[in-house]
Coordinates of C-alpha atoms and ligand atoms in Angstrom, one line a residue:
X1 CA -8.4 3.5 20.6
X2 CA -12.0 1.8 19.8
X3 CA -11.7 -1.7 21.2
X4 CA -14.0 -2.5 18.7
X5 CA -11.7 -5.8 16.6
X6 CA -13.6 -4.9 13.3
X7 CA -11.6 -1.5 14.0
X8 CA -10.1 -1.8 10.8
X9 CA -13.3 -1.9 8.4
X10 CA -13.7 2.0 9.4
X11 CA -10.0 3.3 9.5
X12 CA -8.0 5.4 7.3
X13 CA -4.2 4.2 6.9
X14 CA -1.2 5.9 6.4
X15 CA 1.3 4.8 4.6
X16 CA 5.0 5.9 5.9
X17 CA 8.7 4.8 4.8
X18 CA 10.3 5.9 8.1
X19 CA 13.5 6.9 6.3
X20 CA 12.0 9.6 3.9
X21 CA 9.8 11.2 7.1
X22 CA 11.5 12.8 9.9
X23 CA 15.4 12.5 10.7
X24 CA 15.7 13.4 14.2
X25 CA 19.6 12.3 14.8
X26 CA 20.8 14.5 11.5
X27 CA 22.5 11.5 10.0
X28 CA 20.1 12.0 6.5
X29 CA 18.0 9.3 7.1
X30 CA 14.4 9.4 8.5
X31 CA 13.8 7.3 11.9
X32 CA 12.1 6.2 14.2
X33 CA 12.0 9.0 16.9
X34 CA 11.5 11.3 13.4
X35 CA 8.4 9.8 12.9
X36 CA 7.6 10.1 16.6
X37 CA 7.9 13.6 16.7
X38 CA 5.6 13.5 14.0
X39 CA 2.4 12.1 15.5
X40 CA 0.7 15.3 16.3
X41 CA 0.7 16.2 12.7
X42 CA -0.5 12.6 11.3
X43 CA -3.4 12.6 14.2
X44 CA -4.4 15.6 12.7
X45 CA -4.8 14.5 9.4
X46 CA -7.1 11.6 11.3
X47 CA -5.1 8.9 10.3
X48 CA -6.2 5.7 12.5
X49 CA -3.5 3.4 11.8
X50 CA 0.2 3.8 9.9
X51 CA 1.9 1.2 8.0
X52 CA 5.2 1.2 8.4
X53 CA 7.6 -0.1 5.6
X54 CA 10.3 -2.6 6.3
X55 CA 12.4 -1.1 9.5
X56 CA 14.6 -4.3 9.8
X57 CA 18.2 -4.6 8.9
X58 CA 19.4 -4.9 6.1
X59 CA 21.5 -4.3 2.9
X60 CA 19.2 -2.5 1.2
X61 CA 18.9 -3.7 -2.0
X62 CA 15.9 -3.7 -2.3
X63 CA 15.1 -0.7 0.2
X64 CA 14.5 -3.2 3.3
X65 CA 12.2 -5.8 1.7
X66 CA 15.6 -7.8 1.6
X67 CA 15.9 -8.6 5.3
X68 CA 18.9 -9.7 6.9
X69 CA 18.0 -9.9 10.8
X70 CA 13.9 -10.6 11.2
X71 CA 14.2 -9.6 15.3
X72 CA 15.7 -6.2 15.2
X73 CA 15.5 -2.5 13.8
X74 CA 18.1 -0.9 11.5
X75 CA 20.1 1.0 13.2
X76 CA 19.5 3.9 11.1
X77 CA 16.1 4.0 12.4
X78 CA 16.5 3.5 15.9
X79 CA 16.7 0.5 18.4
X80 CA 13.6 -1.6 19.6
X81 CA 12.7 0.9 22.6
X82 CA 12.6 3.8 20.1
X83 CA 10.3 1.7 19.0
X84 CA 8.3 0.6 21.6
X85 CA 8.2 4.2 22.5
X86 CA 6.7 4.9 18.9
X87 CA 4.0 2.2 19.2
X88 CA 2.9 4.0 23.1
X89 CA 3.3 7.3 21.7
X90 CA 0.6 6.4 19.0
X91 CA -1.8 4.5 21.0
X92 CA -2.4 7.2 22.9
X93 CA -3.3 9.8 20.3
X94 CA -5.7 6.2 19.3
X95 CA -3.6 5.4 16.4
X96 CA -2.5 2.4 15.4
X97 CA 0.6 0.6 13.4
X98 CA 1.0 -2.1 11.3
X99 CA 4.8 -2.9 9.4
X100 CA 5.2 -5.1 7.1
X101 CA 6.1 -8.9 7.6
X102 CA 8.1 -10.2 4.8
X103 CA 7.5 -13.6 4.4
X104 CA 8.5 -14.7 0.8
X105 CA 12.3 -14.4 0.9
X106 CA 15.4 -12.6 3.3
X107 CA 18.5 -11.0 2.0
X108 CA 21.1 -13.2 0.5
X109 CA 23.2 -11.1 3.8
X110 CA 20.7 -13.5 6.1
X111 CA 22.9 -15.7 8.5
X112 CA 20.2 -18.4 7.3
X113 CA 21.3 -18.0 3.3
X114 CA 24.9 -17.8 4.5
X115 CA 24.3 -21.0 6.4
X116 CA 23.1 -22.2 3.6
X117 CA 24.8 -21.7 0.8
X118 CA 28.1 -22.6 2.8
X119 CA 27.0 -26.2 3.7
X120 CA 24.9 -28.7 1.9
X121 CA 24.4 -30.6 5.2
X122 CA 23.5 -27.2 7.3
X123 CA 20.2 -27.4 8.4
X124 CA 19.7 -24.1 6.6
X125 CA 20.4 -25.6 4.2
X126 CA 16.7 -26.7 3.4
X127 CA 15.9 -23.1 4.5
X128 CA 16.0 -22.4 0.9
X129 CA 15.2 -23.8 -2.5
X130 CA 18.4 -25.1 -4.0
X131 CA 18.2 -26.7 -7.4
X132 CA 20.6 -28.4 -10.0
X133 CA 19.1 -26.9 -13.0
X134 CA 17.3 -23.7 -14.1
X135 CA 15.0 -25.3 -15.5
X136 CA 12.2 -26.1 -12.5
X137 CA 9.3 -24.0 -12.7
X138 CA 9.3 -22.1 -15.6
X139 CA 5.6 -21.1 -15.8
X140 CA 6.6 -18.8 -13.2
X141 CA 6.7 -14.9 -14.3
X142 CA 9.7 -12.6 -13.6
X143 CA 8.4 -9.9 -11.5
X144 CA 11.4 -8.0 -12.2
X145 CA 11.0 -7.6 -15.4
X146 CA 13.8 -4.8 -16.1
X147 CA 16.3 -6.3 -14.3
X148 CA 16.1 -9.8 -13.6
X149 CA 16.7 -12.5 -16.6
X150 CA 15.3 -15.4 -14.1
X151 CA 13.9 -16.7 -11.0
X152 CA 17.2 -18.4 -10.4
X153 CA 20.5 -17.7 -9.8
X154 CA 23.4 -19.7 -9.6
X155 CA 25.5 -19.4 -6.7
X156 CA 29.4 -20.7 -7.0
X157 CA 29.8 -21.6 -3.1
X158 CA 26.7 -23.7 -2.9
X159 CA 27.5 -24.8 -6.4
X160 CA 23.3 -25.2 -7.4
X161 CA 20.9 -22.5 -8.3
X162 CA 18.7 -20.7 -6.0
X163 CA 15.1 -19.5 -6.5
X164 CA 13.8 -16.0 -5.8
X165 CA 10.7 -14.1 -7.3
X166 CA 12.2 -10.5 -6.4
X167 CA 15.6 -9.3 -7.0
X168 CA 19.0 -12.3 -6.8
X169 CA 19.6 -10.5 -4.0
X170 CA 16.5 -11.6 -2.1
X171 CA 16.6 -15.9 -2.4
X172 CA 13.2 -17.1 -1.3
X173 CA 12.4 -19.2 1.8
X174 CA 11.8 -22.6 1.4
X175 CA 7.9 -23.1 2.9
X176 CA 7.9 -27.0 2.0
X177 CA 10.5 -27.0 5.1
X178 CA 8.4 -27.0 8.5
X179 CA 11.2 -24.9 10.4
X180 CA 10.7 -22.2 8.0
X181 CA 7.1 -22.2 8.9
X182 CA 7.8 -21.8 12.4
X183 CA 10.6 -19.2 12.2
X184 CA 8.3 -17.0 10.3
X185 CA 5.7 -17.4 13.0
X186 CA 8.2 -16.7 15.9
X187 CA 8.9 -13.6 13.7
X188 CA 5.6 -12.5 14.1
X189 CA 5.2 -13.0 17.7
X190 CA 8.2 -11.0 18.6
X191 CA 6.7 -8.0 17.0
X192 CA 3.0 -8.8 18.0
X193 CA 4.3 -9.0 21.6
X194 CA 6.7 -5.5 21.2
X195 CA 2.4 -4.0 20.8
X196 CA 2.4 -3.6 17.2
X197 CA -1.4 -3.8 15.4
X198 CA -1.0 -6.4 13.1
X199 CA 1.3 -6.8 9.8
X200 CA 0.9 -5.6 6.1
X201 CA 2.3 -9.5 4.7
X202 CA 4.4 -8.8 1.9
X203 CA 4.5 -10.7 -1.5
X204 CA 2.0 -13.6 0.0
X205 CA 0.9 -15.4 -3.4
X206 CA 4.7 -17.1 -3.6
X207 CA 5.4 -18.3 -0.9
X208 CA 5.1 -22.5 -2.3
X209 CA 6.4 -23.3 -5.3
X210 CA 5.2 -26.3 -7.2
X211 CA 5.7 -27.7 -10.9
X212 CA 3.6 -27.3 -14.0
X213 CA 1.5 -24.2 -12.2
X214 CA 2.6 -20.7 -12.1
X215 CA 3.7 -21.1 -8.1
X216 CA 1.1 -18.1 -7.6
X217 CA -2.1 -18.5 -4.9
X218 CA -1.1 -22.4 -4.5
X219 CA -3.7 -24.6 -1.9
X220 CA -0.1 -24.9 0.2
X221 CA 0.3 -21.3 0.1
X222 CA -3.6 -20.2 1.9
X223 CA -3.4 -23.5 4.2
X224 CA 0.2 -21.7 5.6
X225 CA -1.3 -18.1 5.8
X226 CA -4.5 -19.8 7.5
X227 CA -1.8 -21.4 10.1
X228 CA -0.7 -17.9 10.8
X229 CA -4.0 -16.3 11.3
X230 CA -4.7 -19.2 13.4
X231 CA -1.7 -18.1 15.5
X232 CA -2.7 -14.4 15.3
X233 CA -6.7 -14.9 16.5
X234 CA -5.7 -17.2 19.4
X235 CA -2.9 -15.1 21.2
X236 CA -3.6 -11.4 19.7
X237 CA -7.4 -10.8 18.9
X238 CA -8.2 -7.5 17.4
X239 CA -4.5 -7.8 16.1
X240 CA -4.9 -7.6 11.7
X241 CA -3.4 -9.2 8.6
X242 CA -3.3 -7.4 5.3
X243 CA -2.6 -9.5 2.4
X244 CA -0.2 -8.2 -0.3
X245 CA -1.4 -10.1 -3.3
X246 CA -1.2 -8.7 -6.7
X247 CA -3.8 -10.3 -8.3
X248 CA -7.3 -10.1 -10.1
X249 CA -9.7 -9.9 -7.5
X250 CA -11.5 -13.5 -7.8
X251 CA -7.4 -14.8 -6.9
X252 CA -7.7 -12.2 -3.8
X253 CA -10.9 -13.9 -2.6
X254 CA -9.8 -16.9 -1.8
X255 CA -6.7 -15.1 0.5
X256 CA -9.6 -14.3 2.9
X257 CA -11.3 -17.3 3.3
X258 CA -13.7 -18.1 5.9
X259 CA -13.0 -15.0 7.5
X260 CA -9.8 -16.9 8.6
X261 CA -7.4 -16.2 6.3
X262 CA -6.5 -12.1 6.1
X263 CA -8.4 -9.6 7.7
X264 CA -8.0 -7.5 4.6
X265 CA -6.1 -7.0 1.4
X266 CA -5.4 -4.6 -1.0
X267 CA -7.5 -4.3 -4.0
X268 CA -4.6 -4.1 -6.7
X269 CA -7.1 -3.7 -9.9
X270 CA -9.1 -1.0 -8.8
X271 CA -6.5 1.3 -9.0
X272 CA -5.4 1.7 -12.2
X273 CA -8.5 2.1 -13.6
X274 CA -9.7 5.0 -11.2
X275 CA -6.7 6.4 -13.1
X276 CA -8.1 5.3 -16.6
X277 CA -11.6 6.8 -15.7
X278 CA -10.4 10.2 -14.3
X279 CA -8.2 10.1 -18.4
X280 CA -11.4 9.0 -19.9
X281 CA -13.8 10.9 -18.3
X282 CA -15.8 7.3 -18.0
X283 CA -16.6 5.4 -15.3
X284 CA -16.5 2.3 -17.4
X285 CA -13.6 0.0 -15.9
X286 CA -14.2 1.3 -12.5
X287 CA -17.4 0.0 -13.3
X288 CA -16.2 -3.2 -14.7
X289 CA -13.8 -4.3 -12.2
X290 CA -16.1 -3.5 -9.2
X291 CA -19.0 -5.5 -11.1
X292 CA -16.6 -8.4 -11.5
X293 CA -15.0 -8.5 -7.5
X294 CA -16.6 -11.1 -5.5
X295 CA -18.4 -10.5 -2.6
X296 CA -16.1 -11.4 0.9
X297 CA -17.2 -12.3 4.9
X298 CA -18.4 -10.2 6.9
X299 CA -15.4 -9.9 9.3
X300 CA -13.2 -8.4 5.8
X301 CA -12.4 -5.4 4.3
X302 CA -10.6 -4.3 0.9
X303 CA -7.5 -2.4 1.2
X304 CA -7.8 0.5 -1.3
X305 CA -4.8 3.1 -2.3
X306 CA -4.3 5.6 -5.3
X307 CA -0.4 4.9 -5.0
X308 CA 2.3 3.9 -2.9
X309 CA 5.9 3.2 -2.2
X310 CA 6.2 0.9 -6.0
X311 CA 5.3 1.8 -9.3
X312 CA 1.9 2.6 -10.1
X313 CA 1.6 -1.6 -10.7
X314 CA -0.2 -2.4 -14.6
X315 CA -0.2 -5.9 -13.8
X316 CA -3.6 -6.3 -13.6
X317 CA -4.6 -4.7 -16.7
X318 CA -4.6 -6.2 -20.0
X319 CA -1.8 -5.5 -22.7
X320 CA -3.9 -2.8 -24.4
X321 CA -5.1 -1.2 -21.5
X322 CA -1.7 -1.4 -20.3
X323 CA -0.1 0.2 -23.4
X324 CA -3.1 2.7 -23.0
X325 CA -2.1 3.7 -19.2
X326 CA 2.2 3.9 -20.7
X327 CA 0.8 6.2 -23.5
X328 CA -1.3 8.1 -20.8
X329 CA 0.7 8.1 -18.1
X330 CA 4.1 8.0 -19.2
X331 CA 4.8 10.0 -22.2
X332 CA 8.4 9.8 -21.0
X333 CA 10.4 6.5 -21.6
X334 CA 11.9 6.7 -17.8
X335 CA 9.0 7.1 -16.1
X336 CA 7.9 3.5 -17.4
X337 CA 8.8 0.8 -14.8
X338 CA 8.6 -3.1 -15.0
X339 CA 4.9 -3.0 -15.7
X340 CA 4.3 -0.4 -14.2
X341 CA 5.0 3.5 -14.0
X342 CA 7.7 5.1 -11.3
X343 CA 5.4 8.3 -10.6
X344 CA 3.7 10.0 -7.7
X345 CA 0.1 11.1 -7.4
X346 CA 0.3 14.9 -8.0
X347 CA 2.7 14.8 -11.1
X348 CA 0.5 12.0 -12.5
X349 CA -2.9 13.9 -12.6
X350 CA -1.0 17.2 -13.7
X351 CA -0.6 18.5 -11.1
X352 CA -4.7 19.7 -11.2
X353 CA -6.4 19.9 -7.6
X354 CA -9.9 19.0 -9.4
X355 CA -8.8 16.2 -10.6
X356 CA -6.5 15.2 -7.2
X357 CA -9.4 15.9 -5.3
X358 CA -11.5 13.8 -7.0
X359 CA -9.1 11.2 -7.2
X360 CA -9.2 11.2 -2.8
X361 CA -12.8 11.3 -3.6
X362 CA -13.6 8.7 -5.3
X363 CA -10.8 6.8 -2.8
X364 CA -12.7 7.6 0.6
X365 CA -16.1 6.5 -0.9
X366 CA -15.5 3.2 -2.6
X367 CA -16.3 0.1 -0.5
X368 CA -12.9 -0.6 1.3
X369 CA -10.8 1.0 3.9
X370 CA -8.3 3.7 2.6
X371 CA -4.7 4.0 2.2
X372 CA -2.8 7.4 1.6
X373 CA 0.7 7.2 0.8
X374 CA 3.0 9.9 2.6
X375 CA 3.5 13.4 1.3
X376 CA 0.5 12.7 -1.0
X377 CA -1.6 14.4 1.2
X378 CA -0.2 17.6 0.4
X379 CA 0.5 16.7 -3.7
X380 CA 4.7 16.2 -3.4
X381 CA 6.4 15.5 -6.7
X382 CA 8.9 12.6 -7.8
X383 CA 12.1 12.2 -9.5
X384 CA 12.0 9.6 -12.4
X385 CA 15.4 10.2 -12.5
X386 CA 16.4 8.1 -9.7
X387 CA 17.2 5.0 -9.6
X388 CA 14.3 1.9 -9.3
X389 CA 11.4 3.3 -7.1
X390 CA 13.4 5.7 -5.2
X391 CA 12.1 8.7 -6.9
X392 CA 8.7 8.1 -5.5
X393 CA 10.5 7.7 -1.9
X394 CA 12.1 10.7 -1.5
X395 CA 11.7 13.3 2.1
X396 CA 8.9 14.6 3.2
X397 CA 8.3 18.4 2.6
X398 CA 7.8 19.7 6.1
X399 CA 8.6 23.4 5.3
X400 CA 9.9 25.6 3.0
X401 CA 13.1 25.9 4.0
X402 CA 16.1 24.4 1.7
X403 CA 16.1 21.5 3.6
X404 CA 12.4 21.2 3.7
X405 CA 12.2 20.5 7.8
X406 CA 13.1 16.9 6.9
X407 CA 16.8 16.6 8.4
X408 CA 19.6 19.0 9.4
X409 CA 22.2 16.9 8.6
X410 CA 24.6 18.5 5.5
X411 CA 22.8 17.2 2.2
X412 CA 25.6 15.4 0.8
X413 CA 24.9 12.4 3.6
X414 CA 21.0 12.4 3.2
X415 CA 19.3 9.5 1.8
X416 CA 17.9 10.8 -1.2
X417 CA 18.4 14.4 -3.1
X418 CA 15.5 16.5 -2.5
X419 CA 13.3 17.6 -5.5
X420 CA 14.2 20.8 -6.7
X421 CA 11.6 20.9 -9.2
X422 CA 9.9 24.3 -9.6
X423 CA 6.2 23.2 -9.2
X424 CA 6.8 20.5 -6.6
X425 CA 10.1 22.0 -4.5
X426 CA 9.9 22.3 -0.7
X427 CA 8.8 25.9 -1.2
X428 CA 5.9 25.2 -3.4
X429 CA 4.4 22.3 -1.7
X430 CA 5.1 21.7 2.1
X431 CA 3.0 21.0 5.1
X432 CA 3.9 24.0 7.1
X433 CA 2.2 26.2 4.4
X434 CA -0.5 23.7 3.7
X435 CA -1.7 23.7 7.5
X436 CA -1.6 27.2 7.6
X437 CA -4.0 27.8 5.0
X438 CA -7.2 26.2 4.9
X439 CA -7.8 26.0 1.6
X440 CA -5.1 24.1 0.6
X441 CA -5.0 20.2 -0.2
X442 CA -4.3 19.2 2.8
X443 CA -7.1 20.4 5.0
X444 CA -9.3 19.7 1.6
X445 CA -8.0 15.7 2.3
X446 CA -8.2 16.2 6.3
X447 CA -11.8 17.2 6.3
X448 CA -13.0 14.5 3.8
X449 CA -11.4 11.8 6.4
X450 CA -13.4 13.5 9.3
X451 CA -16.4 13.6 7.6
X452 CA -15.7 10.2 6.5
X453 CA -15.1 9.2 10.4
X454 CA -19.1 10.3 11.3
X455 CA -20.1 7.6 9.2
X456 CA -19.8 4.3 8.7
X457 CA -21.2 3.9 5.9
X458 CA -18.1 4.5 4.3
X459 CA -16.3 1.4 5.9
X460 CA -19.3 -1.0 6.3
X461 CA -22.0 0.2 4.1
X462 CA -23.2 -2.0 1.1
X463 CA -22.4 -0.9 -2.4
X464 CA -24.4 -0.5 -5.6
X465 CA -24.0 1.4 -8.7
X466 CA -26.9 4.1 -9.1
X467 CA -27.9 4.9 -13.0
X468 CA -27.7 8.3 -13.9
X469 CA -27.7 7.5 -17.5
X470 CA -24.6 9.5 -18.4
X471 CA -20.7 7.4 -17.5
X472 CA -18.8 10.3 -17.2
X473 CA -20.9 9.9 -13.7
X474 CA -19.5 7.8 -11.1
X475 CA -22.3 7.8 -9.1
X476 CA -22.5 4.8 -5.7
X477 CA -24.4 4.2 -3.1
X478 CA -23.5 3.2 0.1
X479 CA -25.8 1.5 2.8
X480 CA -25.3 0.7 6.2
X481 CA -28.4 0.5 8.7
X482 CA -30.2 3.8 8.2
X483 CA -27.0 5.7 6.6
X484 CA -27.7 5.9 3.1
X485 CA -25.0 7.9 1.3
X486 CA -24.7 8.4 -2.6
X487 CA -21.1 9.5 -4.0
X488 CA -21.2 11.3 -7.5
X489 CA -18.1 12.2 -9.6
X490 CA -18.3 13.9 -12.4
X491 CA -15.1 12.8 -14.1
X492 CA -15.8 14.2 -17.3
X493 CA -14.9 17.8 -18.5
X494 CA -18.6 19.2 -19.0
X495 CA -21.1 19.8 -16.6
X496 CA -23.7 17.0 -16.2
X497 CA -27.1 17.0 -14.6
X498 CA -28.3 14.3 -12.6
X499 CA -31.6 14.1 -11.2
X500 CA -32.0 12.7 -7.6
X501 CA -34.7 11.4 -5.9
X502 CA -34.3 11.9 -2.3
X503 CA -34.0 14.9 -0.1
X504 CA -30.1 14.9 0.7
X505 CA -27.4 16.7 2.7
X506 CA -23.8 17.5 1.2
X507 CA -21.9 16.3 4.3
X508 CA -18.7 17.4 2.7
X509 CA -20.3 21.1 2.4
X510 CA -23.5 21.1 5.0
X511 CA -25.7 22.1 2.5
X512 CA -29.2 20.8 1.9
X513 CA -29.8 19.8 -1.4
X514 CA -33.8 18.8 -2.1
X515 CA -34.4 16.2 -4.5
X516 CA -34.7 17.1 -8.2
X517 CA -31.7 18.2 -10.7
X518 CA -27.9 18.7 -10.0
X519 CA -25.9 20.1 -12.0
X520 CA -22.1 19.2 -11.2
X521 CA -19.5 21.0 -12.5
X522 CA -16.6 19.1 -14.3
X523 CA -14.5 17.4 -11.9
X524 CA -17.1 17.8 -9.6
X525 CA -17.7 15.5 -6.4
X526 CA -20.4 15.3 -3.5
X527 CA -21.0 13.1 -1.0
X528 CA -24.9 12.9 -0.6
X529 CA -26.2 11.4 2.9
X530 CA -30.1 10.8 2.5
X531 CA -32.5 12.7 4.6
X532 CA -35.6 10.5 3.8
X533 CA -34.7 8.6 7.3
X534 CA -33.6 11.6 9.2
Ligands
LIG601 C1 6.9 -4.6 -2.2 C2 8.1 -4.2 -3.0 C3 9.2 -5.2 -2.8 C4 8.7 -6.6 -3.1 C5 9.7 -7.6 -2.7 C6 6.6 -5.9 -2.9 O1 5.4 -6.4 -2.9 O2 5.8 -3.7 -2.2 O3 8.5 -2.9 -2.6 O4 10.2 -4.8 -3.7 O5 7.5 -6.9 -2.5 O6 9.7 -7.7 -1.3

């Protein structure tokens, strides 16, 4: 593993929910030693760091981001020396974890809520934010939009109402309350000291709640998460933070600081709008966005990601565009969720390896470090017929076999059905076949991450837009030291010429391409590394 601590400004993540990966005790659910067993094949994609999704116990309403013990693993997945076995077992193939620290709010199963909804003079009671009316903070949005009618919920034992952004079931933690703030970092040391790489922080803009704003990004909010970092720099260097804040990206600036708030965060408006431009066949709000995200230190990096374990967030769009991506995207009435849409990667972009490909493209090359969500590596389908996100969650496809190399237990006790869907079914899309033949998706996706890995460019290297007076042309450049790279797309659905002015080599096909005209195909992607240098 490179002891460099800026490690993370070059890596590619992984994304994994441990239950849909590998079951390795045939009870239906993925675990820990599952995912174990799996390392070989996740180094050989090249990943350089997973992110695991919530492994804790809990009730599972709201698939483990409702936490009901902070200092143990689900026994589902395993006990803490499965882990700790996990975490060895990956740093020696030089991969790293990270898992995801939820900060905002526990399960309403928590001992704390219990506590605290049982006794007013409990001193959980404060753990919490308790209220006589409904009527506190109303400028707050409902993230929940399909299902929750408010942010608070009145509880008959406690006999007062009770805050929480996410689902009733998950009340939020009360940060005005010092032990809070120190039970959350304890939290974090218990896992820092178990070895693991640092924490994806979940739902970080909430945490403080105060009247008259919209309790989002609050001064109390950054001056906590600056506490933590604190905490993080002085007794695990090299250890990272990755902020989960849904938000336009002059709101995610401030979550980084000096350099001493989050090592990274996720760029949440970027990704909608590579999906608008590869519709459109226009660069435009790719464009847009980029032009309007503020520069951040030195010691930062963007998190960027086509999808992941939610819906395919429209938050950060505006109501047309919004209504524009619904139309696009989800002709279907089910596949709309909240603001968002409940589908995967492959069914989204029809299921069309151009356009996938140039999706990952576009993904690998744009200033930030890269996410790829499980089983999209090889194109798996959904199931918008499940219920909330879980059809986006369901087991990897391992093999072809009817039940996909995923579990061995009898199907009736696994987590989730498996698709059976004609296109995207185990025997159309799985890894086995996929690594067996090198054209396929996967070693398509595998080879652009090494390639991406020889250069750091990718990771580190300034951005600009280059002109090549057409916008169905994403064209970039990217500059670090004497790498100078330029990244064209061609997103629209004729061929395009562009003219180039430096000698250049294809790194994603060896071939040497003089300066002069370039025709690229529709669809068409290359990754042009400059030769005037050497
Ligand atoms: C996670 C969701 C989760 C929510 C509440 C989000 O940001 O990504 O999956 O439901 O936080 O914890």
């Amino acid at each position: 593993m490179s002891n460099d601590t800026l490690w993370y400004k070059d890596a590619v993540f992984y994304q994994v929910y441990v239950r849909a990966f590998r079951d390795s005790n045939s009870d239906g659910h993925g675990d820990l030693r599952g995912l174990t067993q799996k390392l070989d094949y996740i180094q050989r994609l090249g990943v350089d760091c997973l992110w695991l999704m919530p492994i804790y116990p809990s009730p599972l309403k709201d698939d483990g981001y409702d936490i009901s013990n902070f200092y143990n693993i689900a026994e589902t997945f395993g006990t803490v020396d499965d882990f700790k076995t996990l975490i060895q077992d990956a740093h020696r193939r030089g991969i790293r974890i990270i898992m995801d620290l939820v900060l905002n709010h526990t399960s309403d199963q928590h001992p704390w809520f219990q506590a605290s909804r049982a006794d007013k003079n409990s001193p959980y009671r404060g753990y919490y934010v308790w209220s006589d009316t409904d009527r506190k903070y109303t400028d707050a949005r409902i993230i929940f939009l399909d299902t929750e009618p408010s942010n608070w919920t009145w509880d008959e034992q406690a006999g007062q109402f009770y805050w929480h952004r996410f689902y009733a079931s998950q009340p939020d933690l009360n940060y005005d309350n010092p032990a809070v703030q120190e039970e959350m970092i304890n939290v974090a040391r218990f896992w820092l000291d178990l070895g693991i790489d640092g924490f994806r922080a979940d739902a970080v803009p909430y945490l403080f709640e105060r009247e008259g704003t919209n309790c989002e990004n609050l001064p109390e909010t950054h001056a906590y998460l600056k506490k933590l970092r604190v905490f993080v720099d002085a007794n695990y260097p090299g250890r990272i933070l990755l902020c989960e804040a849904n938000q336009w990206p002059e709101d995610v600036r401030p979550y980084f600081g000096d350099g001493d708030e989050f090592h990274m965060g996720f760029h949440f408006p970027i990704m909608p709008r590579i999906f608008m431009a590869l519709k459109k066949g226009l660069a435009d709000d790719m464009v847009g966005i980029l032009n309007r995200t503020p520069s951040i230190p030195e010691n930062c990096q963007w998190c960027i990601f086509l999808r992941n374990h939610d819906e395919l967030t429209l938050e950060m769009v505006t109501e047309e565009e919004r209504q524009w991506m619904w139309g696009q995207y989800a002709p279907e009435p089910r596949m709309k969720l909240n603001l968002g849409i409940r589908r995967r990667l492959a069914p989204l972009l029809d299921n069309d390896r151009r356009k996938i490909e140039l999706a990952y493209s576009i993904l690998f090359t744009l200033p930030g470090s890269p996410i790829v969500y499980y089983g999209d590596e090889i194109g798996m389908g959904d199931n918008i017929w499940l219920h909330d996100r879980n059809g986006v969650r369901m087991p990897m496809q391992w093999d072809a076999g009817p039940t996909s190399g995923f579990s061995e237990a009898d199907l009736k006790s696994w987590y989730s059905p498996l698709t059976n869907d004609e296109v995207f079914g185990p025997s159309q899309v799985n890894v086995e076949s996929q690594v067996n033949c090198p054209e396929s998706l996967w070693h398509t996706i595998r080879h652009m991450i090494a390639i991406r890995k020889k250069y750091q460019c990718f990771g580190r290297g300034e951005f600009e837009w280059v002109d090549v007076r057409t916008n169905a042309i994403a064209a970039y450049q990217r500059k670090y030291k004497n790498e100078i790279l330029l990244a064209i797309h061609n997103l629209g659905d004729s061929p395009v010429d562009v003219n180039t002015e430096q000698d250049a080599v294809d790194i994603l096909s060896g071939e040497d391409l003089p300066h002069g005209t370039l025709t690229l195909a529709p669809l068409q992607y290359r990754w042009l590394l400059s030769r005037s240098d050497g």
